[in-house]
Amino acid sequence: MSDKILIFDTTLRDGEQVPGASLTRVEKLEIAKQLERLNVDVIEAGFPISSPGDLESVKEISKALKKPIIAGLARAVKKDIEACAEGVKPAKHPRIHTFIGTSDIHVKFITNTTREEVLRRSIEAVKLARNLCPDVEYSAMDATRTDFDYLCKIVEETIRAGASTINIPDSVGYSEPGEYGNLIKRLMNTVPNVNKAIIAVHCHNDLGLATANSLAAIQAGARQIECTINGLGERAGNASLEEIVMTLKVRKDIYKIDTNIKTEEIYKTSKMVTRFTGIPVQVNKAIVGQNAFSHASGIHQDAILKNDSTFGIMTPKSIGIIGHEIVLTARSGKHALKHRLEELGFKFSDSEILELYGKFLEIADKKKEVFDDDLMALMESVGKKGTEAIYHLDYIYVATGNKMVPTATVRIKVKGKDEQAAAIGDGPVDAAYNAVNEILGEKDVKLLDYQIRSVTSGKEAMGEVSVRIRKGGTEVNGRGISTDVIEASVKAYLDALSKIERAKKVKI
Ligand code: MN
């Protein structure tokens, strides 16, 4: 049994299956590199058979990363396993992760066959995968609703066939901690060759129990935890990496086992995943939510000032939130700015910093104190999100009022060329969006969701707008940030349209 908890991150596979999350190849690679810095043990990079784009992306990540194991997902069928093997082949440490549903309901309605046949296919899939790759993981999908004796048989036989990691997922998020811990414990006590493999768990959060279930499994002997950044994933999401890792760290007195995670990289990774997927983190989310470390009650504030530990159980610094001590102002120099941006994960040359410094001073003049969120907003406003936007907002003029028809004039840069249009609408945002549609000749874009919130503090706070749009069959999220909410709205819309445009190019 491993003396560490192995962290298997599936943000790029399960997390990416969230509607609207669709990441481009460049974004996936950037996230994978950040996951390597976070020091996860395994990165599930994709599901190679699902699309040629996904296969390419898994290959790219396999080539670029040296440290973690790169896994690809494959159903227990030949063509999936072969595509997966091709995808992870360039990796220094490749893994094929193959799965099949083992509960009666999956056997009957998904595979349309018998338990005996599922067992046979599982063994065959693992053997085939082992011929193509030395490291094979097998998942008994819907394990928590699988007959126990049958599950033991499956685990025993797939280990014998060559799987070195066996995953017992709670695919439907139905289990609860006592029951799940007990399942893992019974399994470990029953399967005769169980010590030849690492037992993994993959929990979903349908009842809000994914983290608790994963921790119960650890106490019962599971040694690989499958999870995602910000708890992204199908439906209510997966177990959240940051919650599991920080619980093991903060409550080491109980769990007595470590992970390899560099916790100081958690916040940066969370921010990057939010930026690229466009899916915001709820403000009260454990560990990475905006309010996770803010103390609103006067009594608590007073106590915290006297001693950190009065109400804080971990420091913001431990997850990489920095800059609480030093405040950037208009008097801060270029070096201070560069240093802080580096801490936030951005690297710039001296000449780039010079250019950014001017923009930084504009904000500093308005706001007096510049916080990390202001800098993140600045990075987004200059298009430093890791990928370049295709459409840039150049100019916007909006006239609106209670007794007039809202009118907007918008000019955007499309491939370096200025294009302009004016339009009316039901409100100023609608008018501006109509003008954008006019310029780009868009007729069938549907706005599914529009949200606005303030991201930084004070009267001059930056407003952040998140939109979700659908065009054809593609759904994407877009975000825009500005001190002006109409401008932020147009930026969010252009960000989403740029994503759709990029997705077109990426899909082969
Ligand atoms: Mn899943």
Coordinates of C-alpha atoms and ligand atoms in Angstrom, one line a residue, residues 13-14 171 202 204 234 238, ligand 1:
R13 CA -11.7 14.8 -18.6
D14 CA -14.7 14.7 -16.1
S171 CA -20.4 7.3 -10.3
H202 CA -13.9 8.6 -7.8
H204 CA -19.6 12.5 -7.3
E234 CA -20.7 15.9 -14.4
N238 CA -16.6 15.5 -8.6
Ligands
MN1 MN -17.2 10.8 -13.2

